[in-house]
Amino acid sequence: MIVEKGATLCKEIEDVLRAELQNEVYLLTQIIPDLKKVIDQTTEDIKVPDDTTSGARQTSLNYAFRVFVRTMNSHFSPLVLCLDDLQWADASSLDIIQLLLSDVQNKYTLMIIGCYCSNEVDGNHTLSASLDALSEMQKQNDKLLSLTQMELGNLGKEDVNHAVMSMLSFDDASRTHRLA
């Protein structure tokens, strides 16, 4: 029964994506290869024309990604995306995050948890500009976006030792102290 329900859900997702994106579903399978397990493999045969400009490709990709997130969010709500090491993200990736967070057509709850090493991000970093843009977006429409920033410090040796103890099911801290 669970397998049938999963197959039905996959088919529903594929149908919605195909109806909305048509041949551009191919773009999604290029950046999310596991989607090929859900979407019919014939999408591999579709190619983007060589004369398409990079701006047009980016616009198509942005639209396809928004439709994908809306579709997934309609089946899994709230949808939580955890993105780590954002200090290494390029400007296009950060733009897509902004697009997703500003998507007024997505009627479901989307939460993005972004993590980065603050010691690697200064005021001139692309991530700083992106965070500033998100803050400005929140000021303009606080119902669209709720931005919360938290700074977490490094874990201390005791914290790491406690985590190691939990993973190994040990009660004696002295047995795992050297592993921390």
Tab-separated table of N, CA and C in Angstrom:
chain	number	residue	atom	x	y	z
A	1	MET	N	0.822	-1.193	0.000
A	1	MET	CA	0.000	0.000	0.000
A	1	MET	C	0.867	1.258	0.000
A	2	ILE	N	1.937	1.279	0.808
A	2	ILE	CA	2.819	2.437	0.859
A	2	ILE	C	3.503	2.641	-0.490
A	3	VAL	N	3.928	1.545	-1.123
A	3	VAL	CA	4.578	1.635	-2.427
A	3	VAL	C	3.610	2.207	-3.455
A	4	GLU	N	2.366	1.754	-3.441
A	4	GLU	CA	1.352	2.271	-4.361
A	4	GLU	C	1.127	3.762	-4.130
A	5	LYS	N	1.040	4.148	-2.876
A	5	LYS	CA	0.830	5.556	-2.551
A	5	LYS	C	2.015	6.391	-3.023
A	6	GLY	N	3.238	5.882	-2.837
A	6	GLY	CA	4.429	6.584	-3.303
A	6	GLY	C	4.454	6.708	-4.811
A	7	ALA	N	4.072	5.641	-5.512
A	7	ALA	CA	4.032	5.673	-6.976
A	7	ALA	C	2.979	6.665	-7.457
A	8	THR	N	1.837	6.700	-6.782
A	8	THR	CA	0.783	7.642	-7.146
A	8	THR	C	1.247	9.073	-6.931
A	9	LEU	N	1.903	9.332	-5.815
A	9	LEU	CA	2.414	10.660	-5.525
A	9	LEU	C	3.449	11.080	-6.556
A	10	CYS	N	4.371	10.186	-6.891
A	10	CYS	CA	5.389	10.487	-7.908
A	10	CYS	C	4.731	10.833	-9.242
A	11	LYS	N	3.703	10.090	-9.609
A	11	LYS	CA	2.994	10.346	-10.869
A	11	LYS	C	2.299	11.703	-10.824
A	12	GLU	N	1.686	12.028	-9.685
A	12	GLU	CA	1.034	13.333	-9.538
A	12	GLU	C	2.046	14.459	-9.701
A	13	ILE	N	3.207	14.325	-9.052
A	13	ILE	CA	4.248	15.344	-9.138
A	13	ILE	C	4.736	15.477	-10.579
A	14	GLU	N	4.980	14.337	-11.229
A	14	GLU	CA	5.425	14.383	-12.621
A	14	GLU	C	4.384	15.064	-13.503
A	15	ASP	N	3.114	14.724	-13.332
A	15	ASP	CA	2.056	15.306	-14.156
A	15	ASP	C	1.985	16.826	-13.990
A	16	VAL	N	2.085	17.289	-12.757
A	16	VAL	CA	2.030	18.734	-12.507
A	16	VAL	C	3.240	19.421	-13.141
A	17	LEU	N	4.423	18.854	-12.943
A	17	LEU	CA	5.631	19.460	-13.514
A	17	LEU	C	5.570	19.485	-15.039
A	18	ARG	N	5.129	18.397	-15.638
A	18	ARG	CA	5.036	18.338	-17.110
A	18	ARG	C	3.987	19.323	-17.640
A	19	ALA	N	2.862	19.429	-16.949
A	19	ALA	CA	1.802	20.341	-17.395
A	19	ALA	C	2.290	21.787	-17.355
A	20	GLU	N	3.018	22.128	-16.314
A	20	GLU	CA	3.479	23.506	-16.128
A	20	GLU	C	4.736	23.814	-16.946
A	21	LEU	N	5.662	22.876	-16.987
A	21	LEU	CA	6.974	23.143	-17.594
A	21	LEU	C	7.157	22.556	-18.990
A	22	GLN	N	6.359	21.574	-19.337
A	22	GLN	CA	6.481	20.870	-20.612
A	22	GLN	C	7.915	20.370	-20.797
A	23	ASN	N	8.576	20.743	-21.869
A	23	ASN	CA	9.926	20.230	-22.142
A	23	ASN	C	10.987	20.776	-21.198
A	24	GLU	N	10.690	21.847	-20.491
A	24	GLU	CA	11.681	22.426	-19.590
A	24	GLU	C	11.886	21.603	-18.321
A	25	VAL	N	11.124	20.530	-18.161
A	25	VAL	CA	11.356	19.592	-17.062
A	25	VAL	C	12.802	19.099	-17.136
A	26	TYR	N	13.335	19.028	-18.337
A	26	TYR	CA	14.725	18.611	-18.558
A	26	TYR	C	15.692	19.439	-17.714
A	27	LEU	N	15.435	20.740	-17.585
A	27	LEU	CA	16.313	21.605	-16.788
A	27	LEU	C	16.420	21.111	-15.351
A	28	LEU	N	15.300	20.695	-14.795
A	28	LEU	CA	15.303	20.222	-13.413
A	28	LEU	C	16.102	18.929	-13.258
A	29	THR	N	15.980	18.034	-14.230
A	29	THR	CA	16.703	16.765	-14.118
A	29	THR	C	18.207	16.968	-14.277
A	30	GLN	N	18.607	18.098	-14.858
A	30	GLN	CA	20.031	18.388	-14.996
A	30	GLN	C	20.637	18.856	-13.674
A	31	ILE	N	19.870	19.589	-12.876
A	31	ILE	CA	20.417	20.081	-11.612
A	31	ILE	C	20.024	19.207	-10.428
A	32	ILE	N	18.995	18.377	-10.604
A	32	ILE	CA	18.567	17.446	-9.555
A	32	ILE	C	18.462	16.062	-10.200
A	33	PRO	N	19.584	15.373	-10.366
A	33	PRO	CA	19.583	14.093	-11.076
A	33	PRO	C	18.616	13.057	-10.508
A	34	ASP	N	18.364	13.057	-9.213
A	34	ASP	CA	17.442	12.079	-8.625
A	34	ASP	C	16.009	12.248	-9.115
A	35	LEU	N	15.694	13.378	-9.715
A	35	LEU	CA	14.355	13.567	-10.276
A	35	LEU	C	14.088	12.607	-11.424
A	36	LYS	N	15.138	12.085	-12.016
A	36	LYS	CA	14.967	11.116	-13.103
A	36	LYS	C	14.273	9.855	-12.600
A	37	LYS	N	14.297	9.629	-11.291
A	37	LYS	CA	13.599	8.482	-10.709
A	37	LYS	C	12.094	8.727	-10.662
A	38	VAL	N	11.689	9.986	-10.685
A	38	VAL	CA	10.287	10.362	-10.597
A	38	VAL	C	9.737	10.731	-11.972
A	39	ILE	N	10.565	11.390	-12.761
A	39	ILE	CA	10.140	11.887	-14.068
A	39	ILE	C	10.612	10.927	-15.147
A	40	ASP	N	9.750	10.652	-16.093
A	40	ASP	CA	10.043	9.743	-17.186
A	40	ASP	C	11.389	10.077	-17.835
A	41	GLN	N	12.195	9.064	-18.091
A	41	GLN	CA	13.551	9.214	-18.611
A	41	GLN	C	13.630	9.869	-19.989
A	42	THR	N	12.542	9.964	-20.710
A	42	THR	CA	12.604	10.555	-22.045
A	42	THR	C	13.010	12.023	-21.996
A	43	THR	N	12.993	12.636	-20.801
A	43	THR	CA	13.409	14.028	-20.692
A	43	THR	C	14.890	14.187	-21.006
A	44	GLU	N	15.663	13.102	-20.930
A	44	GLU	CA	17.095	13.199	-21.219
A	44	GLU	C	17.348	13.545	-22.682
A	45	ASP	N	16.426	13.199	-23.563
A	45	ASP	CA	16.637	13.418	-24.986
A	45	ASP	C	16.391	14.862	-25.406
A	46	ILE	N	15.802	15.659	-24.537
A	46	ILE	CA	15.473	17.032	-24.883
A	46	ILE	C	16.656	17.916	-24.553
A	47	LYS	N	17.086	18.702	-25.499
A	47	LYS	CA	18.232	19.580	-25.303
A	47	LYS	C	17.806	21.032	-25.440
A	48	VAL	N	18.537	21.894	-24.760
A	48	VAL	CA	18.310	23.323	-24.893
A	48	VAL	C	18.973	23.777	-26.188
A	49	PRO	N	18.287	24.565	-27.017
A	49	PRO	CA	18.905	25.026	-28.258
A	49	PRO	C	20.197	25.785	-28.001
A	50	ASP	N	21.154	25.626	-28.899
A	50	ASP	CA	22.464	26.280	-28.742
A	50	ASP	C	22.373	27.794	-28.816
A	51	ASP	N	21.354	28.319	-29.493
A	51	ASP	CA	21.264	29.762	-29.662
A	51	ASP	C	20.608	30.470	-28.477
A	52	THR	N	20.243	29.727	-27.457
A	52	THR	CA	19.638	30.321	-26.265
A	52	THR	C	20.706	31.067	-25.476
A	53	THR	N	20.422	32.305	-25.099
A	53	THR	CA	21.385	33.097	-24.345
A	53	THR	C	21.442	32.602	-22.904
A	54	SER	N	22.537	32.916	-22.234
A	54	SER	CA	22.661	32.470	-20.843
A	54	SER	C	21.604	33.133	-19.970
A	55	GLY	N	21.228	34.368	-20.288
A	55	GLY	CA	20.168	35.042	-19.535
A	55	GLY	C	18.827	34.343	-19.690
A	56	ALA	N	18.538	33.916	-20.921
A	56	ALA	CA	17.284	33.196	-21.167
A	56	ALA	C	17.301	31.846	-20.473
A	57	ARG	N	18.442	31.182	-20.487
A	57	ARG	CA	18.556	29.893	-19.788
A	57	ARG	C	18.338	30.074	-18.293
A	58	GLN	N	18.943	31.143	-17.730
A	58	GLN	CA	18.796	31.390	-16.296
A	58	GLN	C	17.349	31.697	-15.947
A	59	THR	N	16.667	32.469	-16.791
A	59	THR	CA	15.257	32.778	-16.565
A	59	THR	C	14.420	31.499	-16.587
A	60	SER	N	14.696	30.627	-17.553
A	60	SER	CA	13.975	29.348	-17.638
A	60	SER	C	14.242	28.490	-16.412
A	61	LEU	N	15.497	28.442	-15.997
A	61	LEU	CA	15.859	27.651	-14.825
A	61	LEU	C	15.189	28.205	-13.571
A	62	ASN	N	15.197	29.510	-13.414
A	62	ASN	CA	14.549	30.131	-12.256
A	62	ASN	C	13.066	29.772	-12.207
A	63	TYR	N	12.403	29.872	-13.357
A	63	TYR	CA	10.980	29.544	-13.420
A	63	TYR	C	10.760	28.066	-13.095
A	64	ALA	N	11.568	27.198	-13.701
A	64	ALA	CA	11.424	25.752	-13.479
A	64	ALA	C	11.628	25.416	-11.997
A	65	PHE	N	12.601	26.046	-11.378
A	65	PHE	CA	12.878	25.758	-9.976
A	65	PHE	C	11.744	26.250	-9.079
A	66	ARG	N	11.172	27.409	-9.406
A	66	ARG	CA	10.036	27.908	-8.627
A	66	ARG	C	8.850	26.954	-8.733
A	67	VAL	N	8.574	26.490	-9.951
A	67	VAL	CA	7.468	25.549	-10.156
A	67	VAL	C	7.736	24.260	-9.393
A	68	PHE	N	8.983	23.781	-9.433
A	68	PHE	CA	9.335	22.558	-8.715
A	68	PHE	C	9.090	22.725	-7.217
A	69	VAL	N	9.555	23.823	-6.638
A	69	VAL	CA	9.384	24.034	-5.195
A	69	VAL	C	7.905	24.196	-4.849
A	70	ARG	N	7.150	24.912	-5.663
A	70	ARG	CA	5.708	25.035	-5.417
A	70	ARG	C	5.038	23.670	-5.430
A	71	THR	N	5.412	22.856	-6.420
A	71	THR	CA	4.809	21.532	-6.553
A	71	THR	C	5.150	20.661	-5.350
A	72	MET	N	6.417	20.626	-4.982
A	72	MET	CA	6.822	19.830	-3.817
A	72	MET	C	6.169	20.368	-2.553
A	73	ASN	N	6.101	21.681	-2.441
A	73	ASN	CA	5.513	22.321	-1.267
A	73	ASN	C	4.021	22.031	-1.159
A	74	SER	N	3.340	21.833	-2.285
A	74	SER	CA	1.913	21.517	-2.241
A	74	SER	C	1.664	20.102	-1.713
A	75	HIS	N	2.664	19.246	-1.804
A	75	HIS	CA	2.538	17.871	-1.302
A	75	HIS	C	3.188	17.691	0.076
A	76	PHE	N	4.175	18.504	0.361
A	76	PHE	CA	4.925	18.399	1.624
A	76	PHE	C	4.987	19.788	2.240
A	77	SER	N	4.048	20.070	3.127
A	77	SER	CA	4.033	21.391	3.734
A	77	SER	C	3.951	21.257	5.244
A	78	PRO	N	4.768	21.952	5.974
A	78	PRO	CA	5.773	22.902	5.484
A	78	PRO	C	6.965	22.182	4.857
A	79	LEU	N	7.558	22.812	3.875
A	79	LEU	CA	8.756	22.300	3.221
A	79	LEU	C	9.950	23.024	3.828
A	80	VAL	N	10.925	22.254	4.293
A	80	VAL	CA	12.108	22.830	4.924
A	80	VAL	C	13.327	22.439	4.097
A	81	LEU	N	14.052	23.445	3.631
A	81	LEU	CA	15.296	23.226	2.897
A	81	LEU	C	16.454	23.669	3.786
A	82	CYS	N	17.400	22.793	3.994
A	82	CYS	CA	18.585	23.127	4.784
A	82	CYS	C	19.769	23.262	3.834
A	83	LEU	N	20.342	24.434	3.791
A	83	LEU	CA	21.451	24.719	2.890
A	83	LEU	C	22.674	25.080	3.726
A	84	ASP	N	23.727	24.320	3.573
A	84	ASP	CA	24.940	24.513	4.371
A	84	ASP	C	26.033	25.147	3.525
A	85	ASP	N	26.979	25.760	4.193
A	85	ASP	CA	28.156	26.361	3.546
A	85	ASP	C	27.786	27.409	2.509
A	86	LEU	N	26.826	28.261	2.824
A	86	LEU	CA	26.403	29.294	1.890
A	86	LEU	C	27.506	30.308	1.573
A	87	GLN	N	28.563	30.318	2.369
A	87	GLN	CA	29.667	31.225	2.067
A	87	GLN	C	30.333	30.852	0.739
A	88	TRP	N	30.098	29.647	0.257
A	88	TRP	CA	30.673	29.204	-1.011
A	88	TRP	C	29.677	29.263	-2.160
A	89	ALA	N	28.454	29.693	-1.898
A	89	ALA	CA	27.425	29.751	-2.946
A	89	ALA	C	27.741	30.869	-3.935
A	90	ASP	N	27.453	30.611	-5.202
A	90	ASP	CA	27.649	31.648	-6.208
A	90	ASP	C	26.432	32.567	-6.245
A	91	ALA	N	26.559	33.679	-6.953
A	91	ALA	CA	25.491	34.684	-6.994
A	91	ALA	C	24.200	34.110	-7.570
A	92	SER	N	24.287	33.258	-8.582
A	92	SER	CA	23.078	32.676	-9.187
A	92	SER	C	22.319	31.808	-8.190
A	93	SER	N	23.044	31.034	-7.395
A	93	SER	CA	22.399	30.188	-6.387
A	93	SER	C	21.715	31.050	-5.319
A	94	LEU	N	22.383	32.104	-4.906
A	94	LEU	CA	21.778	33.007	-3.916
A	94	LEU	C	20.570	33.719	-4.499
A	95	ASP	N	20.614	34.028	-5.796
A	95	ASP	CA	19.456	34.648	-6.455
A	95	ASP	C	18.260	33.702	-6.450
A	96	ILE	N	18.516	32.411	-6.674
A	96	ILE	CA	17.421	31.444	-6.671
A	96	ILE	C	16.787	31.360	-5.282
A	97	ILE	N	17.598	31.426	-4.240
A	97	ILE	CA	17.049	31.419	-2.878
A	97	ILE	C	16.131	32.624	-2.693
A	98	GLN	N	16.575	33.789	-3.139
A	98	GLN	CA	15.741	34.989	-3.035
A	98	GLN	C	14.445	34.829	-3.832
A	99	LEU	N	14.551	34.262	-5.028
A	99	LEU	CA	13.357	34.039	-5.842
A	99	LEU	C	12.358	33.127	-5.134
A	100	LEU	N	12.867	32.068	-4.512
A	100	LEU	CA	11.984	31.131	-3.809
A	100	LEU	C	11.302	31.806	-2.625
A	101	LEU	N	12.060	32.607	-1.903
A	101	LEU	CA	11.495	33.263	-0.721
A	101	LEU	C	10.525	34.388	-1.074
A	102	SER	N	10.653	34.923	-2.280
A	102	SER	CA	9.765	36.015	-2.686
A	102	SER	C	8.639	35.548	-3.594
A	103	ASP	N	8.478	34.259	-3.740
A	103	ASP	CA	7.474	33.694	-4.652
A	103	ASP	C	6.080	33.802	-4.046
A	104	VAL	N	5.347	34.830	-4.443
A	104	VAL	CA	3.998	35.055	-3.893
A	104	VAL	C	2.996	34.032	-4.418
A	105	GLN	N	3.348	33.295	-5.477
A	105	GLN	CA	2.442	32.275	-6.000
A	105	GLN	C	2.516	30.980	-5.192
A	106	ASN	N	3.537	30.828	-4.364
A	106	ASN	CA	3.638	29.654	-3.493
A	106	ASN	C	2.789	29.929	-2.258
A	107	LYS	N	1.679	29.241	-2.167
A	107	LYS	CA	0.722	29.491	-1.079
A	107	LYS	C	0.991	28.644	0.157
A	108	TYR	N	2.079	27.895	0.137
A	108	TYR	CA	2.398	26.996	1.239
A	108	TYR	C	3.608	27.512	2.004
A	109	THR	N	3.820	26.942	3.176
A	109	THR	CA	4.913	27.370	4.031
A	109	THR	C	6.229	26.776	3.557
A	110	LEU	N	7.191	27.646	3.308
A	110	LEU	CA	8.539	27.252	2.916
A	110	LEU	C	9.509	27.844	3.926
A	111	MET	N	10.347	26.983	4.487
A	111	MET	CA	11.367	27.443	5.417
A	111	MET	C	12.731	27.067	4.844
A	112	ILE	N	13.593	28.046	4.759
A	112	ILE	CA	14.958	27.779	4.316
A	112	ILE	C	15.875	28.078	5.481
A	113	ILE	N	16.644	27.077	5.855
A	113	ILE	CA	17.649	27.240	6.903
A	113	ILE	C	18.993	27.317	6.191
A	114	GLY	N	19.603	28.461	6.264
A	114	GLY	CA	20.893	28.665	5.611
A	114	GLY	C	21.992	28.790	6.641
A	115	CYS	N	23.057	28.045	6.437
A	115	CYS	CA	24.185	28.060	7.365
A	115	CYS	C	25.435	28.531	6.626
A	116	TYR	N	26.251	29.278	7.328
A	116	TYR	CA	27.510	29.727	6.744
A	116	TYR	C	28.495	30.058	7.861
A	117	CYS	N	29.766	30.067	7.503
A	117	CYS	CA	30.825	30.426	8.454
A	117	CYS	C	30.978	31.937	8.439
A	118	SER	N	30.549	32.585	9.501
A	118	SER	CA	30.560	34.048	9.536
A	118	SER	C	31.973	34.619	9.446
A	119	ASN	N	32.965	33.853	9.875
A	119	ASN	CA	34.331	34.363	9.784
A	119	ASN	C	34.852	34.383	8.348
A	120	GLU	N	34.094	33.780	7.413
A	120	GLU	CA	34.482	33.784	6.002
A	120	GLU	C	33.645	34.749	5.165
A	121	VAL	N	32.743	35.476	5.816
A	121	VAL	CA	31.847	36.382	5.096
A	121	VAL	C	32.019	37.790	5.657
A	122	ASP	N	32.521	38.697	4.799
A	122	ASP	CA	32.636	40.087	5.223
A	122	ASP	C	31.570	40.917	4.513
A	123	GLY	N	31.607	42.208	4.692
A	123	GLY	CA	30.599	43.086	4.111
A	123	GLY	C	30.582	43.116	2.595
A	124	ASN	N	31.680	42.717	1.954
A	124	ASN	CA	31.760	42.728	0.494
A	124	ASN	C	31.391	41.387	-0.137
A	125	HIS	N	31.111	40.403	0.675
A	125	HIS	CA	30.810	39.051	0.187
A	125	HIS	C	29.434	39.027	-0.482
A	126	THR	N	29.270	38.177	-1.501
A	126	THR	CA	27.975	38.077	-2.190
A	126	THR	C	26.863	37.634	-1.241
A	127	LEU	N	27.202	36.826	-0.256
A	127	LEU	CA	26.182	36.390	0.710
A	127	LEU	C	25.691	37.574	1.542
A	128	SER	N	26.588	38.495	1.896
A	128	SER	CA	26.173	39.688	2.652
A	128	SER	C	25.178	40.514	1.854
A	129	ALA	N	25.451	40.677	0.562
A	129	ALA	CA	24.534	41.425	-0.300
A	129	ALA	C	23.186	40.721	-0.376
A	130	SER	N	23.202	39.397	-0.451
A	130	SER	CA	21.966	38.624	-0.510
A	130	SER	C	21.178	38.754	0.791
A	131	LEU	N	21.857	38.672	1.929
A	131	LEU	CA	21.178	38.826	3.225
A	131	LEU	C	20.602	40.228	3.369
A	132	ASP	N	21.342	41.234	2.888
A	132	ASP	CA	20.832	42.609	2.918
A	132	ASP	C	19.574	42.742	2.072
A	133	ALA	N	19.580	42.111	0.891
A	133	ALA	CA	18.412	42.159	0.012
A	133	ALA	C	17.209	41.479	0.670
A	134	LEU	N	17.449	40.354	1.348
A	134	LEU	CA	16.364	39.668	2.048
A	134	LEU	C	15.821	40.521	3.199
A	135	SER	N	16.705	41.196	3.915
A	135	SER	CA	16.260	42.093	4.996
A	135	SER	C	15.402	43.223	4.449
A	136	GLU	N	15.825	43.773	3.311
A	136	GLU	CA	15.059	44.843	2.676
A	136	GLU	C	13.695	44.325	2.208
A	137	MET	N	13.681	43.113	1.675
A	137	MET	CA	12.438	42.485	1.233
A	137	MET	C	11.485	42.322	2.415
A	138	GLN	N	12.031	41.941	3.564
A	138	GLN	CA	11.203	41.768	4.756
A	138	GLN	C	10.639	43.110	5.216
A	139	LYS	N	11.436	44.169	5.139
A	139	LYS	CA	10.955	45.494	5.538
A	139	LYS	C	9.791	45.946	4.666
A	140	GLN	N	9.851	45.598	3.378
A	140	GLN	CA	8.811	46.007	2.447
A	140	GLN	C	7.528	45.193	2.609
A	141	ASN	N	7.672	43.931	3.003
A	141	ASN	CA	6.492	43.075	3.148
A	141	ASN	C	6.787	41.999	4.193
A	142	ASP	N	6.499	42.301	5.450
A	142	ASP	CA	6.814	41.359	6.520
A	142	ASP	C	5.895	40.143	6.537
A	143	LYS	N	4.809	40.148	5.743
A	143	LYS	CA	3.952	38.971	5.648
A	143	LYS	C	4.503	37.969	4.639
A	144	LEU	N	5.325	38.436	3.723
A	144	LEU	CA	5.919	37.571	2.711
A	144	LEU	C	7.091	36.782	3.273
A	145	LEU	N	7.853	37.410	4.136
A	145	LEU	CA	9.125	36.835	4.564
A	145	LEU	C	9.386	37.160	6.025
A	146	SER	N	9.833	36.161	6.743
A	146	SER	CA	10.270	36.357	8.117
A	146	SER	C	11.707	35.875	8.198
A	147	LEU	N	12.610	36.804	8.338
A	147	LEU	CA	14.038	36.502	8.357
A	147	LEU	C	14.549	36.545	9.789
A	148	THR	N	15.140	35.458	10.223
A	148	THR	CA	15.723	35.381	11.554
A	148	THR	C	17.178	34.977	11.413
A	149	GLN	N	18.056	35.722	12.035
A	149	GLN	CA	19.476	35.387	11.991
A	149	GLN	C	19.945	35.036	13.391
A	150	MET	N	20.678	33.931	13.475
A	150	MET	CA	21.245	33.480	14.749
A	150	MET	C	22.719	33.189	14.532
A	151	GLU	N	23.520	33.599	15.453
A	151	GLU	CA	24.930	33.241	15.366
A	151	GLU	C	25.207	32.159	16.406
A	152	LEU	N	25.706	31.061	15.925
A	152	LEU	CA	26.033	29.949	16.807
A	152	LEU	C	27.547	29.849	16.927
A	153	GLY	N	28.014	29.649	18.102
A	153	GLY	CA	29.447	29.504	18.318
A	153	GLY	C	29.907	28.077	18.053
A	154	ASN	N	31.182	27.881	18.212
A	154	ASN	CA	31.744	26.541	18.039
A	154	ASN	C	31.326	25.652	19.199
A	155	LEU	N	31.254	24.361	18.929
A	155	LEU	CA	30.979	23.416	19.998
A	155	LEU	C	32.226	23.245	20.852
A	156	GLY	N	32.036	23.200	22.154
A	156	GLY	CA	33.149	22.955	23.057
A	156	GLY	C	33.472	21.463	23.100
A	157	LYS	N	34.612	21.134	23.702
A	157	LYS	CA	35.040	19.743	23.759
A	157	LYS	C	34.025	18.873	24.512
A	158	GLU	N	33.427	19.419	25.563
A	158	GLU	CA	32.415	18.664	26.317
A	158	GLU	C	31.194	18.369	25.452
A	159	ASP	N	30.786	19.346	24.646
A	159	ASP	CA	29.639	19.146	23.760
A	159	ASP	C	29.913	18.041	22.748
A	160	VAL	N	31.100	18.084	22.141
A	160	VAL	CA	31.476	17.064	21.160
A	160	VAL	C	31.552	15.698	21.837
A	161	ASN	N	32.134	15.650	23.034
A	161	ASN	CA	32.242	14.394	23.761
A	161	ASN	C	30.855	13.833	24.077
A	162	HIS	N	29.937	14.695	24.453
A	162	HIS	CA	28.572	14.251	24.741
A	162	HIS	C	27.928	13.658	23.477
A	163	ALA	N	28.146	14.297	22.326
A	163	ALA	CA	27.600	13.782	21.066
A	163	ALA	C	28.199	12.418	20.732
A	164	VAL	N	29.510	12.278	20.935
A	164	VAL	CA	30.177	10.997	20.673
A	164	VAL	C	29.645	9.926	21.624
A	165	MET	N	29.453	10.286	22.895
A	165	MET	CA	28.898	9.341	23.862
A	165	MET	C	27.513	8.870	23.413
A	166	SER	N	26.698	9.786	22.948
A	166	SER	CA	25.347	9.430	22.493
A	166	SER	C	25.396	8.504	21.291
A	167	MET	N	26.277	8.809	20.341
A	167	MET	CA	26.370	7.978	19.139
A	167	MET	C	26.845	6.565	19.454
A	168	LEU	N	27.740	6.453	20.435
A	168	LEU	CA	28.299	5.145	20.786
A	168	LEU	C	27.553	4.464	21.930
A	169	SER	N	26.541	5.119	22.454
A	169	SER	CA	25.750	4.598	23.575
A	169	SER	C	26.597	4.309	24.806
A	170	PHE	N	27.506	5.236	25.116
A	170	PHE	CA	28.336	5.124	26.311
A	170	PHE	C	27.827	6.102	27.368
A	171	ASP	N	27.929	5.673	28.634
A	171	ASP	CA	27.533	6.547	29.735
A	171	ASP	C	28.733	7.197	30.409
A	172	ASP	N	29.911	6.673	30.180
A	172	ASP	CA	31.129	7.133	30.845
A	172	ASP	C	31.899	8.077	29.912
A	173	ALA	N	31.953	9.352	30.284
A	173	ALA	CA	32.627	10.371	29.452
A	173	ALA	C	34.111	10.082	29.276
A	174	SER	N	34.723	9.425	30.244
A	174	SER	CA	36.165	9.161	30.141
A	174	SER	C	36.482	8.167	29.011
A	175	ARG	N	35.514	7.333	28.647
A	175	ARG	CA	35.732	6.347	27.580
A	175	ARG	C	35.767	7.011	26.194
A	176	THR	N	35.131	8.160	26.021
A	176	THR	CA	35.065	8.801	24.700
A	176	THR	C	35.816	10.121	24.640
A	177	HIS	N	36.385	10.558	25.771
A	177	HIS	CA	37.038	11.863	25.847
A	177	HIS	C	38.111	12.045	24.767
A	178	ARG	N	38.895	11.024	24.504
A	178	ARG	CA	39.973	11.146	23.510
A	178	ARG	C	39.425	11.256	22.089
A	179	LEU	N	38.225	10.732	21.850
A	179	LEU	CA	37.626	10.827	20.514
A	179	LEU	C	37.098	12.218	20.204
A	180	ALA	N	36.797	12.958	21.254
A	180	ALA	CA	36.264	14.302	21.060
A	180	ALA	C	37.400	15.201	20.667
